[in-house]
Structures are given as C-alpha cells and as structure tokens.
XYZ file of C-alpha atoms in Angstrom:
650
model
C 3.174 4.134 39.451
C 1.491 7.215 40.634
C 3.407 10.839 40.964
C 2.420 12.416 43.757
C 1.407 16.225 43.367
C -1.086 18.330 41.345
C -0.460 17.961 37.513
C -2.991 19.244 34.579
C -2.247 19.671 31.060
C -2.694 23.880 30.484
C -4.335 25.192 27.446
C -2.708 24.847 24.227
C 0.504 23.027 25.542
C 1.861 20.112 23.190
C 0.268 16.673 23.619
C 1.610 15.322 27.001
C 3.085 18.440 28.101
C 1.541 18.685 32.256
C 2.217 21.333 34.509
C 3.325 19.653 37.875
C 3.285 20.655 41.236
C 4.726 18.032 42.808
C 4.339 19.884 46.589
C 0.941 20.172 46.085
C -1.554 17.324 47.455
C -4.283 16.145 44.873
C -6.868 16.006 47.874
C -5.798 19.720 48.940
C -5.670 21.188 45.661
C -6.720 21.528 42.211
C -5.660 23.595 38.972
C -8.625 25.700 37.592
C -8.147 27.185 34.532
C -10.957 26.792 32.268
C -12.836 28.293 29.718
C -14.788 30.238 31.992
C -12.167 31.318 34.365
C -8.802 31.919 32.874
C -7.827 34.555 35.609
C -7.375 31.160 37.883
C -4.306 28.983 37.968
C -3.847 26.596 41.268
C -6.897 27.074 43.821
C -7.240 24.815 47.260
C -10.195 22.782 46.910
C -12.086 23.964 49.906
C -12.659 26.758 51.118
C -11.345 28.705 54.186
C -13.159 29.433 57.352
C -14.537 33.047 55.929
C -15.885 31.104 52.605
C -12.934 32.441 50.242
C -10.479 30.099 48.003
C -6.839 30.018 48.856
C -4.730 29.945 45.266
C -2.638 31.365 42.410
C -4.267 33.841 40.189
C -3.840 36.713 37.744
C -3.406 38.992 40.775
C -1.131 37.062 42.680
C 2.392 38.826 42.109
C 5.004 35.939 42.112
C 4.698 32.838 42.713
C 8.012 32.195 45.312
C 8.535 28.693 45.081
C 11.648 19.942 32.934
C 14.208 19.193 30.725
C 15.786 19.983 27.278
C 18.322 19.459 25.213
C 19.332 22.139 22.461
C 22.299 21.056 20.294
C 23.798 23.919 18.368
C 24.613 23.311 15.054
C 24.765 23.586 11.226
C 22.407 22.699 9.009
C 21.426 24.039 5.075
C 17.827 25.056 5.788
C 15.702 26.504 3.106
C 12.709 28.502 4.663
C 11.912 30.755 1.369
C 13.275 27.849 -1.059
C 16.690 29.404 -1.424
C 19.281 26.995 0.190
C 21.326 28.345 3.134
C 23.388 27.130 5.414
C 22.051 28.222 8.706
C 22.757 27.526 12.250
C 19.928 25.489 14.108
C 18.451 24.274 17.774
C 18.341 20.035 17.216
C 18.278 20.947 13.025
C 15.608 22.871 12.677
C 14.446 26.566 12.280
C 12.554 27.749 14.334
C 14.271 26.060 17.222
C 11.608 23.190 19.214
C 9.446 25.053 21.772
C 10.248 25.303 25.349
C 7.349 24.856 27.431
C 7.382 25.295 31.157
C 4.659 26.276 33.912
C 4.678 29.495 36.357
C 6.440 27.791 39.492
C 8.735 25.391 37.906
C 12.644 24.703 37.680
C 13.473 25.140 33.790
C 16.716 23.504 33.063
C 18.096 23.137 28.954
C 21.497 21.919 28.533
C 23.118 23.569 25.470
C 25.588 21.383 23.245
C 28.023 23.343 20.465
C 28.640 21.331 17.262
C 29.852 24.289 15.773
C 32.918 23.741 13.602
C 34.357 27.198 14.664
C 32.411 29.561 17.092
C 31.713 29.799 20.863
C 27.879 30.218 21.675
C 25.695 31.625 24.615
C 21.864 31.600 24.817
C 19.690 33.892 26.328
C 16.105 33.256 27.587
C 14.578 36.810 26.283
C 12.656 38.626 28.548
C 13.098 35.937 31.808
C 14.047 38.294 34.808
C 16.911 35.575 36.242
C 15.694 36.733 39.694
C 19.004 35.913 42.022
C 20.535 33.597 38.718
C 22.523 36.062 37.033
C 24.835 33.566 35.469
C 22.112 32.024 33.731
C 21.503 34.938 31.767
C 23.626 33.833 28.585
C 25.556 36.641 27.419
C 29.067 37.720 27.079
C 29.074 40.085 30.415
C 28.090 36.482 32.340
C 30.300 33.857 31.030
C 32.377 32.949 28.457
C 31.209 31.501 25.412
C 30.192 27.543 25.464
C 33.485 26.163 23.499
C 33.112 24.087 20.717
C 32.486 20.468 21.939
C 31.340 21.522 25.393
C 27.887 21.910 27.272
C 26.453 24.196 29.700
C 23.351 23.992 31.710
C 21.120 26.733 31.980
C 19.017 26.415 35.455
C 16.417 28.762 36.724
C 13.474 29.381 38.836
C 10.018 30.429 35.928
C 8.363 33.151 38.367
C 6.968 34.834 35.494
C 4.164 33.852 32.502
C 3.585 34.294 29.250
C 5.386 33.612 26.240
C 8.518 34.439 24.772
C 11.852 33.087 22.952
C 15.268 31.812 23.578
C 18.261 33.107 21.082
C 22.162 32.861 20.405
C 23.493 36.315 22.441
C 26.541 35.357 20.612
C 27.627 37.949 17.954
C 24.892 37.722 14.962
C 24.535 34.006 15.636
C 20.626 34.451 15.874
C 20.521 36.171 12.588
C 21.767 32.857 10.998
C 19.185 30.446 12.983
C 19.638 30.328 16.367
C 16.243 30.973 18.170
C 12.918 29.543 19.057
C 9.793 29.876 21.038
C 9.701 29.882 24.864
C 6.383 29.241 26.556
C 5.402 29.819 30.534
C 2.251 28.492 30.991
C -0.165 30.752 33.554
C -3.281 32.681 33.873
C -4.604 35.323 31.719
C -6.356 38.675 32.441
C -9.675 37.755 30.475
C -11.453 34.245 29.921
C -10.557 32.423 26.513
C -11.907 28.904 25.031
C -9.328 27.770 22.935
C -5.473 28.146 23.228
C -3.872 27.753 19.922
C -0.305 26.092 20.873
C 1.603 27.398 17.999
C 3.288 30.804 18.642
C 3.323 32.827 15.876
C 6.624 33.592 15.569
C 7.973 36.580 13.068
C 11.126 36.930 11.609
C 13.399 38.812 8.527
C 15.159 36.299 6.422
C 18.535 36.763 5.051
C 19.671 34.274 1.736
C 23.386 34.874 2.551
C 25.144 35.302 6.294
C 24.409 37.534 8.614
C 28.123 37.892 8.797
C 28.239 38.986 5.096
C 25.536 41.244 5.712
C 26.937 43.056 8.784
C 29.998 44.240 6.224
C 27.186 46.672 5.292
C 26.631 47.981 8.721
C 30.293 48.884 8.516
C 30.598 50.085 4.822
C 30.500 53.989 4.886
C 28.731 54.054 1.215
C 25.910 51.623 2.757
C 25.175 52.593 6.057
C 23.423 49.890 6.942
C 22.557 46.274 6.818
C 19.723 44.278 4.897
C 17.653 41.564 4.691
C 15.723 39.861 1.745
C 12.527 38.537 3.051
C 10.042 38.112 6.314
C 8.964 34.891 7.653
C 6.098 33.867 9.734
C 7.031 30.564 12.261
C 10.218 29.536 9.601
C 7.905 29.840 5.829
C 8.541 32.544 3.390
C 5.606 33.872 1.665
C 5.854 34.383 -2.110
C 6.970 37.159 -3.504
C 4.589 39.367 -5.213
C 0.745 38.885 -4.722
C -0.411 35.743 -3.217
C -1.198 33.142 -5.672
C -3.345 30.014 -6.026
C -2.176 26.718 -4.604
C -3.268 22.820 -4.680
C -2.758 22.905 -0.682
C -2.754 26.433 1.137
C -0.406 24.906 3.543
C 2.127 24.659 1.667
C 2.468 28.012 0.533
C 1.905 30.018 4.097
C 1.230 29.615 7.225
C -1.651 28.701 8.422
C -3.005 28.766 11.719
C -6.485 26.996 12.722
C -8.963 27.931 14.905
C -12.226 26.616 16.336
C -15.523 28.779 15.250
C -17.554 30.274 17.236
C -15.050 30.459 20.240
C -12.897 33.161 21.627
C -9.300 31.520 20.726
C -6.016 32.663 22.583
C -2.631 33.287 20.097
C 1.099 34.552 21.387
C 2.901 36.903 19.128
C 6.408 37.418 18.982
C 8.677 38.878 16.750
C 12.477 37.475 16.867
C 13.728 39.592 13.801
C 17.435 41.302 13.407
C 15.872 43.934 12.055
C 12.440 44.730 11.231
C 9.449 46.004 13.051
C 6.186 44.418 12.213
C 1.989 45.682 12.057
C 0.365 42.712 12.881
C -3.056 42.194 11.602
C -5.819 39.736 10.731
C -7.960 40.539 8.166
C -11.567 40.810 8.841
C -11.000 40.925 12.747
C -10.499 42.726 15.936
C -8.226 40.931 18.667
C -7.672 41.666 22.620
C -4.295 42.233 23.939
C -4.379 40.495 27.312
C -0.693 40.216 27.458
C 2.442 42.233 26.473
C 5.493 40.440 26.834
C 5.575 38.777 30.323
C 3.505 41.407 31.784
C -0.647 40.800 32.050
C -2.773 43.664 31.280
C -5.889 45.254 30.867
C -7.900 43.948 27.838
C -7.507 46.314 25.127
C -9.366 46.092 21.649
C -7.996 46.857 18.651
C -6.983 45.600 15.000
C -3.446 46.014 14.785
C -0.552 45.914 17.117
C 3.203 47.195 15.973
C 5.597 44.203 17.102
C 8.800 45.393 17.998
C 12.216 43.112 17.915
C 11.942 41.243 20.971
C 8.095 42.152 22.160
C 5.474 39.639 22.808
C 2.053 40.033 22.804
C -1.036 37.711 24.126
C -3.782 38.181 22.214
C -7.309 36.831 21.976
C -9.145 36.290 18.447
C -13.396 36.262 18.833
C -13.990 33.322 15.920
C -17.617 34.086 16.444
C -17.880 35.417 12.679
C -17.617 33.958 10.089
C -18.553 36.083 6.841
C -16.361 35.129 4.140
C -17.300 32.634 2.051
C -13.530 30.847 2.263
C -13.324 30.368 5.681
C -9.887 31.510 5.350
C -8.449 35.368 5.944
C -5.144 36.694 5.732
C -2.718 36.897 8.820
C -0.568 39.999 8.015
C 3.010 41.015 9.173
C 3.538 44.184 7.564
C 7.463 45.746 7.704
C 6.342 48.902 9.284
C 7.472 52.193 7.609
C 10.762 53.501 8.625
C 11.993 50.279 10.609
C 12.940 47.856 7.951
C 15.831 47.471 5.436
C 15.503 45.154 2.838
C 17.966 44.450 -0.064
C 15.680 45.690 -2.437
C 15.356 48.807 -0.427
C 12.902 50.634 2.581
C 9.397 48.768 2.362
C 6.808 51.742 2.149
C 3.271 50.733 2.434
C 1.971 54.146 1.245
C 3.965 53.926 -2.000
C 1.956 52.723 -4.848
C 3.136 50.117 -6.332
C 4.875 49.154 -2.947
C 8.692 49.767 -3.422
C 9.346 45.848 -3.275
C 8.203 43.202 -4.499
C 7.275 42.000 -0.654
C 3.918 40.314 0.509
C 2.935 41.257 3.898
C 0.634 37.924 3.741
C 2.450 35.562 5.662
C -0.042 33.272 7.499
C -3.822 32.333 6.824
C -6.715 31.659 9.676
C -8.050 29.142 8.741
C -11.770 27.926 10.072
C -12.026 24.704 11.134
C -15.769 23.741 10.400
C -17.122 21.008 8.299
C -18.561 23.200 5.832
C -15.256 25.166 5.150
C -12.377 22.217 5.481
C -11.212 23.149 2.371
C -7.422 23.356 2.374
C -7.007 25.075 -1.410
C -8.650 28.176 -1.096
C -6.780 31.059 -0.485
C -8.196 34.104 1.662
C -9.906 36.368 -0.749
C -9.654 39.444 2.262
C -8.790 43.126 2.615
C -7.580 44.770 5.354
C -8.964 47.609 7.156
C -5.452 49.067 8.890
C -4.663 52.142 7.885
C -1.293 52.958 9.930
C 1.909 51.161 9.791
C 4.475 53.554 11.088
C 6.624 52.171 13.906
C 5.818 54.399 16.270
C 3.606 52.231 19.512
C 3.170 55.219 21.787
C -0.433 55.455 21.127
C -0.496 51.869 22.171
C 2.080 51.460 25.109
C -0.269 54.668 26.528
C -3.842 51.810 26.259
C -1.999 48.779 27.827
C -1.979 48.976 31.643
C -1.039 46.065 33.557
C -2.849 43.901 35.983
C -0.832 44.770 38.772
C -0.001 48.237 39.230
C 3.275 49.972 40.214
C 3.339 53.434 41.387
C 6.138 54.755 40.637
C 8.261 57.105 43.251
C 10.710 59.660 42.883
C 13.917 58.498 41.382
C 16.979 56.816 43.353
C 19.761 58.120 40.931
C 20.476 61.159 39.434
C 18.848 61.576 35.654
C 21.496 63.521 34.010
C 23.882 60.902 34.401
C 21.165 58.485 33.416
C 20.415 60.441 30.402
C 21.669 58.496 26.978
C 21.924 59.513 23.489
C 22.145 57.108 21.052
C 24.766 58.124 18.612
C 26.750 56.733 15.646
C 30.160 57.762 14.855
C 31.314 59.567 12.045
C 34.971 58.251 11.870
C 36.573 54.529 12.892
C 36.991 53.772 16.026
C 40.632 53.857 16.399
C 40.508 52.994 20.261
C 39.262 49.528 19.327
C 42.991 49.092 17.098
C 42.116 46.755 14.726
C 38.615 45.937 15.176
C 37.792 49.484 15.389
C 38.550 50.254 11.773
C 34.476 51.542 10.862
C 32.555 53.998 12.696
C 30.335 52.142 15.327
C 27.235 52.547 17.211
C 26.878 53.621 20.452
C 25.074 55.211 23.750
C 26.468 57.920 24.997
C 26.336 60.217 27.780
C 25.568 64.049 26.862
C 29.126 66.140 26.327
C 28.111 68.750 29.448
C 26.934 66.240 31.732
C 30.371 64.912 31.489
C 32.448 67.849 31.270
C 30.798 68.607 34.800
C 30.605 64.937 35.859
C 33.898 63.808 34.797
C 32.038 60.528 34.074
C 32.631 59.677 30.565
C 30.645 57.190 28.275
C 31.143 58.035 25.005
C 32.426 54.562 23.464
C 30.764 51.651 21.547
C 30.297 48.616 23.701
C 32.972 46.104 23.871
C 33.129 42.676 25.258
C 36.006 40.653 26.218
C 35.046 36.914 25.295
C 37.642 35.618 28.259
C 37.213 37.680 30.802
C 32.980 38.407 31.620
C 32.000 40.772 33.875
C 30.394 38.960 36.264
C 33.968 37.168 37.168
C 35.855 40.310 37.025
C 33.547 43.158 39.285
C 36.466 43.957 40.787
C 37.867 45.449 37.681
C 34.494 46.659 36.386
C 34.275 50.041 34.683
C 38.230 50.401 34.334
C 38.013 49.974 30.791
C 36.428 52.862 29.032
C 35.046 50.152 25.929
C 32.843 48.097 28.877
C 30.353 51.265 29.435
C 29.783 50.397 33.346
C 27.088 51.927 34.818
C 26.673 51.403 38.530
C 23.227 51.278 41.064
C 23.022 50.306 44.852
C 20.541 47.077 45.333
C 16.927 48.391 47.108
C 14.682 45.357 47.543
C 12.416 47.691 50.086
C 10.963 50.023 47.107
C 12.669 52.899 44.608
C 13.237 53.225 41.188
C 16.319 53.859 38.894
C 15.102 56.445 36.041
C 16.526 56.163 32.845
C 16.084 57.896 29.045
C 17.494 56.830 25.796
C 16.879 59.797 23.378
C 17.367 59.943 19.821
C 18.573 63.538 19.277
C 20.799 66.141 20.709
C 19.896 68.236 22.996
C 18.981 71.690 21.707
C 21.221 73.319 23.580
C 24.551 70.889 23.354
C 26.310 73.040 20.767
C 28.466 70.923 17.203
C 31.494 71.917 19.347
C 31.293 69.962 22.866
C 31.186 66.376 20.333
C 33.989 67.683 18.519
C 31.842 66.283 15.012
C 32.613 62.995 15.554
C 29.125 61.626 16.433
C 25.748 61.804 14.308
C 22.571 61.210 15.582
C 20.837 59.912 12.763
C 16.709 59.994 12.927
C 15.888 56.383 13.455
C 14.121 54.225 15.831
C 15.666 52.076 18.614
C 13.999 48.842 19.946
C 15.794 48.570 23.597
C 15.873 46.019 25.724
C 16.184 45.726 29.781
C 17.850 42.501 31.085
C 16.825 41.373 34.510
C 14.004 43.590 34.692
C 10.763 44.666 33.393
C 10.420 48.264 32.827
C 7.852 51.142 33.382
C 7.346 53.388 30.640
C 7.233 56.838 31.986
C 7.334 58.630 28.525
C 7.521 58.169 24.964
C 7.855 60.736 22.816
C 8.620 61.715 19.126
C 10.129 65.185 20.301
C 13.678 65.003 22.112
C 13.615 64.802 25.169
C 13.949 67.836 27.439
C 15.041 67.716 31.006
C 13.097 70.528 32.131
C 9.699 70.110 30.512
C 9.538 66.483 29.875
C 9.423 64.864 33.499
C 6.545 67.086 33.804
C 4.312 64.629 31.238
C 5.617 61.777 32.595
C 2.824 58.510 33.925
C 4.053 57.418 37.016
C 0.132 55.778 38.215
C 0.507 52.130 37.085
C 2.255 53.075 33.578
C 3.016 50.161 31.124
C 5.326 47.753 32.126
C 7.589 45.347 29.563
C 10.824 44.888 28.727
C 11.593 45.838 25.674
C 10.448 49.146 24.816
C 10.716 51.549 21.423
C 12.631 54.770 21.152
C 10.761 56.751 18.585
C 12.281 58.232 15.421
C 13.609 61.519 16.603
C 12.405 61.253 20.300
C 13.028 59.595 23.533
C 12.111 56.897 25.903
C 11.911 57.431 29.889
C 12.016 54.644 31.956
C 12.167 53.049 35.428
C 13.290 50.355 36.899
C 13.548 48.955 40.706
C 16.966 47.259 41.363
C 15.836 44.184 43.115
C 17.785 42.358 41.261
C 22.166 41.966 42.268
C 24.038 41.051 39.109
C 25.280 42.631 35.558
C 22.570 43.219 33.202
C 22.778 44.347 29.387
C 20.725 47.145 28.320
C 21.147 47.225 24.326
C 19.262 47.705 21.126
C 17.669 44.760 19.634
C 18.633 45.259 15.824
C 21.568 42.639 15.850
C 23.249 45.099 13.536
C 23.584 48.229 15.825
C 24.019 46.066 18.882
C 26.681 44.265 17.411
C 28.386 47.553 16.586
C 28.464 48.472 20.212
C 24.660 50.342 21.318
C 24.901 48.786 24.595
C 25.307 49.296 28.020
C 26.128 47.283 30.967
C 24.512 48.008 34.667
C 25.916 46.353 38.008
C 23.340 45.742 40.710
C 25.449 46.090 43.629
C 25.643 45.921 47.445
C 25.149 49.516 49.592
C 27.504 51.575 51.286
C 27.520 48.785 54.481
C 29.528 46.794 52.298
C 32.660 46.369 52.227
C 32.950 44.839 49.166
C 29.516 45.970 47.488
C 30.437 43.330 44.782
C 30.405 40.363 47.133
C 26.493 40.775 47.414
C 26.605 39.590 43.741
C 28.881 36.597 44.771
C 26.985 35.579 47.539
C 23.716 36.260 45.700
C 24.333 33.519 42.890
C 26.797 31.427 45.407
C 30.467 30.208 44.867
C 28.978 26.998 42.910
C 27.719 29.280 40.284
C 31.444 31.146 40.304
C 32.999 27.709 40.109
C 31.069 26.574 37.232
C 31.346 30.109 35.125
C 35.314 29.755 35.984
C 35.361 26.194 34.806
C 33.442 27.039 31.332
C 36.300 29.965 30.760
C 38.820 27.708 30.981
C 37.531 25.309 28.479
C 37.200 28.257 26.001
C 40.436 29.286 26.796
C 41.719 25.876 25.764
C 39.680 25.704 22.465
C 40.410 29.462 21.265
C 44.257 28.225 21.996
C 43.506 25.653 18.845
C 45.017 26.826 15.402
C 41.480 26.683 13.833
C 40.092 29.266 16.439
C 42.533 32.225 16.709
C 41.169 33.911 14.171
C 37.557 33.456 15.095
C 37.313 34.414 19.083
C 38.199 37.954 18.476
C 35.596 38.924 15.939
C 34.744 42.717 14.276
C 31.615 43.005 16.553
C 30.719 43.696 20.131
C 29.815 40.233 21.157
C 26.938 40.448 21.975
C-alpha cells in the first residue's frame, strides 16, 4: 500500500530511517539534498511564474509546520573493561539514536525500571517552542515514578544534531544519555554523511553518587572521574598498543576516500572539556550546536559539555601508508579532574597515565582494508586550553540576528558564579556542605532589594511550572522574571567568574569564594547570542563597549572563561520556565542554576495564565496526573529516603 506524501532517506540516517512529509504531494514536490547541493532540503518541482523554486533551505528560518521507546534501567555495563553497574536507555550505553527530520512530530515514551529513583529526560539543546512541559526537568514536572511512563511530544523546528539525557540528579553521569539526530540542510555541500555521531564522554568506575561526596568534602573540593570515552569504548591506558583487530581496541570511524565526508560532534561529559582533533587533517565547522554557520577551517575545535559541532572531513588525501590516523579527544587544560589528578598536556611525561587517542579514521579503499594496523600519526595542535573565544569570535551563523538594545536592566541581570565557604544551613539537613551557586552582586542588591544569593533548589513534588503562582517566594528557587516580546528585543545577560573590583570582602560578609575556573552554561528554550567573552572580569562600564551585536554567534551552550565573563542575549519568544545552569553535573547538582519565567505583559491580569494557555490545560492535566503518581510511589517505605536527595535535582 502506498503512503501518500514526500519521503527520502537523508544522508547518513540508519538503514530505513525516511524523512516524511506526509502533506506534501509527490507530483508537487521533491526533497533535494544531494551531494552537490546540501544547502537544499524540500524544493517544489516546478518552478514559479518568475523562474525561481519554491522550498526549504539553509536560509529558510523555521520551518512552521516517529516513535520511540526508551526504558530506563539498570544494567552492569563495562565500557573500559571494569564492570559497573550503570543506568541505561533499552540496556545499552550510549543510549539508541533518535533520529527525526526538520518538520516532524518527535514523540519517545520513557519507561522507569528503576528499583528506587524518579527520572526526567531532557532533549539538550531542542528550543520546546510553545511545549514547555516537554522540557524534562524538575522546574516542569515531577519525576516519572518508578513503574510509570511519560510521553515526551514535540514539534522538531530546528536541525542538527544533539543528545537526550537523565535531568534527574547525576543520573546521566551513571548512563543515562544518547545521541539525538534532526535531519536538515547544511551550510556547505558534503558527499558522504557518516551516521555515527561521535559522541564524547568521562567515565567513572564507581557511582556518580559516590563521586559527588567529593564535590561536598571540604579537603577535596571537587569531584573526579577515571577515564574518557569516545561513542561508549575506553581507550587503553598508556600509549596505544598493537592489536589483532583495531576495532576492538578504539573507535573507529570509516570514511569514503577521496570525498568530502560530513561527522557530528558532541560531547555529553559530567565534567570534562575536550580538543578535538584528527591527525593529519583540517575539518570545516558548518554547524555549532543547532545553529548553521559560516564554513570555518581549522584543525581543532574545544568541545564544551553539552556543545555540538557539524563538521566536514576532505578524505581527498591520503598520505600515510596505514590508511588509518588518530581521532583525538584531548581533556583540555584546566577543565578536567581525573582521579589520578588535572590532565596537563604541556607536562612531560603527561601527569596521567591518559591516552587522548580514542577513535581511528579509518580509509575505506581496497588497498588499505586492513583492520590491524594502528595509526602511526602525530598531531599538529598545539593549544589545548579551554578557552573557545578565539573560536566562538570565527563562527557566524547563516542567519543573522542584529541584536538591539536590551529589554531588562543588566545590573540585575549581572551573575557571579560563586561557591560558598561554609554549609548551607538554610537548606537544614541537606545543606550540611558549602554549595555552588549564581549570585547576584552584594550592591546591586543592597540597592535593589532583590536578593539571589542561594544555591538552586528544587522541590521534586511541587515544579514550577504547576505552581507560578507561588514562584519566586522561596528564596532556594532563584526566580528570575521577563515579560514575553514575540515582536523583537532582547534580554541581556552575564555570568562572570570574578568579583567585581570594586565590591569590597565586606558586602559578602566572607562567605562566598569565587574560585578561578571555567563554567560551561547552558540556556533552555533558547539559543543564545554571544555578545562577549572574555578572560578579564567583566566590567559594566567598559565592557558593553566591546560587545558584537552584528550577527554574533549564536548556540546554546556557551563557556565562561577562567577568570572572565560571558555576555549574552536572548529574545523571550518563548512563555514557560526555563533552567539556565552549568553543565558539570557536579556544580549543577550543588545548586549553579537559575530559573527564568517567560511571562505575560502588564495587560494581563494574570501574566502567568499566558503560560497556561500557551501549553493548554491538557498539558496541566497530564503534568498534575504524573505528580500524583510520584506522590504515591515516594509514599512507599523503599522511597522515603531516596526522593529527597543531597543535590539540587537537577
């Protein structure tokens, strides 16, 4: 039987994956992505009375218009040959791939088998345009109880790739994530898409859970891993050594000579920063997380937690006599934390026994099939610092924002993020370690009498998205709140990494440090522009001066340098409650977050219904209904001592 509308399989989807427009007439139109013309997606078939072709393409801005099943379980996994038990997608680690095209309806019903935890998943990076409550995280419903199902539905109006992960206390530092593909076009032509993401990761031989204890330990300071993983494999420690079968030693990803072949980066660590490299060869970012830009050539690319990058690999050369060269994912300097200590690439020997080489390329010709040679390469990079500003400056997207004077007022926009230097004793008996935190600066609210000074703190039972009403009342939820504009404006925002110079040891009364380190953050329900990036603090005279505001780089996840400061803007198009936290599990789950509430104007009078009637009383209904099944199941003997854990929730 025939299915009516458009369907084509896209480049480098699994076998018998089709993107289908089932709206679309076969005789009217046609998809046209092809190795010459990747900037095309969906084009009409004839042309219009002035000669032009009607479709979807790289330009186009959103297109305004497929089901899983992910059971959530427990599983012992062993990715680096050390037994662990782990907590897995459908048993495995990575979780299966999510594939979906620009246009469609994704829909992925999650099942928890855990014994004893709630769980919520979060589709990283996907905007949740007027679906809120499909954003997975403890602010938008309560956790999926043990036994129970929920069904994430939403509208893909963005491309690119990316991943889905637990948003569930540290749950994604035990397992819980995998790779999340939107099929559409690209910003320069390709011949080959490789269909396996390469997907980084830190590896931890214990729990995460045990782990965290160092995050809270005053004579640690900090949480560890033991080892990095490229798509699930462990690389060996030490140097790289012969094997019988390359492939089953590292990773190894094929591609076709003499053709320009298209990869997807991503790195879905808890806490390490990654320079990403291929020995041998240049690659061109068309692509940073679900954002198209500008080609831009160069040989190594710092991954932040939570970025994405599209990248394009010329296979034209071929000079080594192996065929094979060595895929790189190099801890960069000053974001990692292994058990073993700080990997420092300029240190000779290296200060751990880790091997950067994760993953071979591998080319596929007759005359170099040979699957027992390992890469015999050196690399040319020279940096691996985690600073990207040089970068974030080259990569300017397709479609350009210019960016207008801000909608809010900075100062109380302006966040520092801080650690504590005592417990928390707000927080009673959870608060008994010194948390992270953003925080507003002391003067701004002395004069404001707004004050944000606490760690983030979710209540499991009671999300904020069900209680606006009460939003902001308690000082532990960190509330910030912005009137919806759908006709143009942007909200500024800056996380900074220092003090200010002239916010005196007095006005934080010494209990807050602002240690030197760097920040991954991360915008839900909106990509963000980077105005400025800096490794100096940030200073509210001179620095909005610098700042880009003619098409700037867009993403949403961006780095706060060592030191410095990140400036940002947003437009709030979107009505809802959205997290804005750092991506290391460790300091998010100690409370660096903040929550923002896209609200109705000053014509309302409730601005919080515009939320309500934004994502519709079904959506209420069926977030009310999944609290009161965790209420019943954290009523059970088994659970008390589980639902109110030592760490943010999030």
């Amino acid at each position: 039987m025939s299915v009516a509308g458009v369907s084509f399989s896209p480049s480098g989807a699994s076998s018998g994956f089709l993107c289908h427009y089932p709206h679309l007439s076969t005789d009217g139109w046609e998809g046209c992505s092809s190795d010459g013309s990747r900037s095309c997606w969906l084009r009409q078939r004839r042309r219009s009375t002035n000669g032009s072709l009607v479709g979807y393409d790289i330009n186009t801005n959103w297109l305004k218009f497929i089901q899983y099943t992910l059971d959530v379980s427990k599983k012992v996994i062993s990715p680096t040959g050390v037994p662990k038990e782990a907590m897995v997608f459908n048993g495995q680690y990575p979780g299966p791939k999510i594939e979906a095209c620009w246009g469609d309806e994704l829909v992925v019903t999650v099942i928890n088998l855990l014994p004893e935890m709630g769980t919520a998943i979060h589709w990283h990076g996907i905007r949740q345009l007027r679906t809120n409550h499909m954003d997975g995280v403890a602010i938008t419903q309560c956790p999926v109880a043990r036994g129970s199902n929920f069904t994430y539905r939403f509208r893909v109006t963005q491309y690119g790739s990316s991943w889905y992960h637990s948003h569930h206390s540290l749950q994604y530092g035990e397992g819980l994530a995998g790779s999340l593909v939107l099929y559409g076009p690209s910003s320069s032509n390709y011949d080959v898409a490789v269909s396996e993401q390469l997907f980084m990761s830190d590896w931890m031989h214990d729990s995460a859970f045990q782990r965290y204890k160092d995050e809270k330990d005053p004579a640690v300071r900090g949480a560890s891993v033991d080892t990095i993983l490229l798509n699930g494999m462990g690389a060996p420690a030490g140097s790289a050594t012969a094997s019988s079968d390359i492939r089953s030693s590292h990773r190894v990803i094929t591609v076709v000579p003499g053709k320009k072949n298209r990869l997807w980066l991503c790195n879905g660590s808890v806490g390490t920063a990654f320079v990403f490299s291929i020995d041998g060869h240049n690659f061109t970012i068309i692509g940073n997380d679900f954002v198209p830009v500008r080609p831009y050539v160069t040989n190594s690319v710092v991954v932040a937690i939570g970025q994405r990058y599209e990248i394009v690999v010329d296979a034209s050369a071929n000079t080594w006599p192996s065929g094979n060269y060595w895929i790189r994912t190099i801890p960069a300097d000053g974001c990692n934390r292994f058990k073993t200590g700080y990997f420092n690439s300029k240190s000779s020997p290296p200060t751990t026994p880790l091997d950067g080489r994760t993953g071979i390329l591998h080319y596929d010709t007759s005359v170099n099939s040979s699957w027992s040679a390992l890469p015999n390469t050196t690399t040319a990079v020279t940096r691996f610092d985690c600073g990207d500003v040089d970068l974030q400056k080259s990569l300017r997207p397709v479609i350009p924002w210019e960016i207008q004077r801000p909608l809010n007022d900075l100062a109380l926009s302006t966040f520092y993020a801080a650690h504590q230097t005592t417990n928390d004793t707000g927080l009673g008996q959870m608060g008994n370690y010194a948390h992270w935190l953003l925080r507003l600066d002391p003067k701004t609210e002395k004069a404001s009498g707004h004050q944000l000074h606490h760690p983030f703190w979710a209540d499991f039972s009671r999300p904020t998205l069900l209680n606006l009403a009460n939003a902001g009342t308690d000082p532990y939820k960190n509330v910030l709140r912005y009137t919806f504009n759908p006709k143009g404006g942007f909200i500024f925002m800056v996380i900074d990494g220092a003090l200010l110079p002239t916010t005196s040891a007095a006005d934080v009364n010494n209990t807050f440090s602002f240690p030197p380190e760097a920040h991954p953050m991360h915008w839900h329900g909106s990509d963000v522009v980077i105005l400025g990036q800096d490794d100096q603090p940030f200073d509210p005279v001179r620095s909005p001066g610098t700042w880009d505001i003619h098409n700037p780089p867009r993403r949403d996840t961006v780095t706060m340098p060592v030191g410095g400061y990140v400036a940002v803007a947003f437009k709030p198009d979107n009505p809802g409650v959205w997290l804005i936290h750092c991506h290391i599990a460790w300091h998010a789950s100690s409370g660096l977050a903040l929550q923002m509430i896209i609200q109705g104007g000053g014509d309302d009078d409730d601005p919080n219904q515009m939320i309500y009637r934004t994502i519709g009383q079904a959506a209420v209904d069926s977030l009310a209904a999944g609290c009161r099944a965790w209420e019943r199941d954290r009523e059970r003997s088994d659970l008390k001592r589980m639902w109110q854990s030592d760490d943010s929730g999030i």
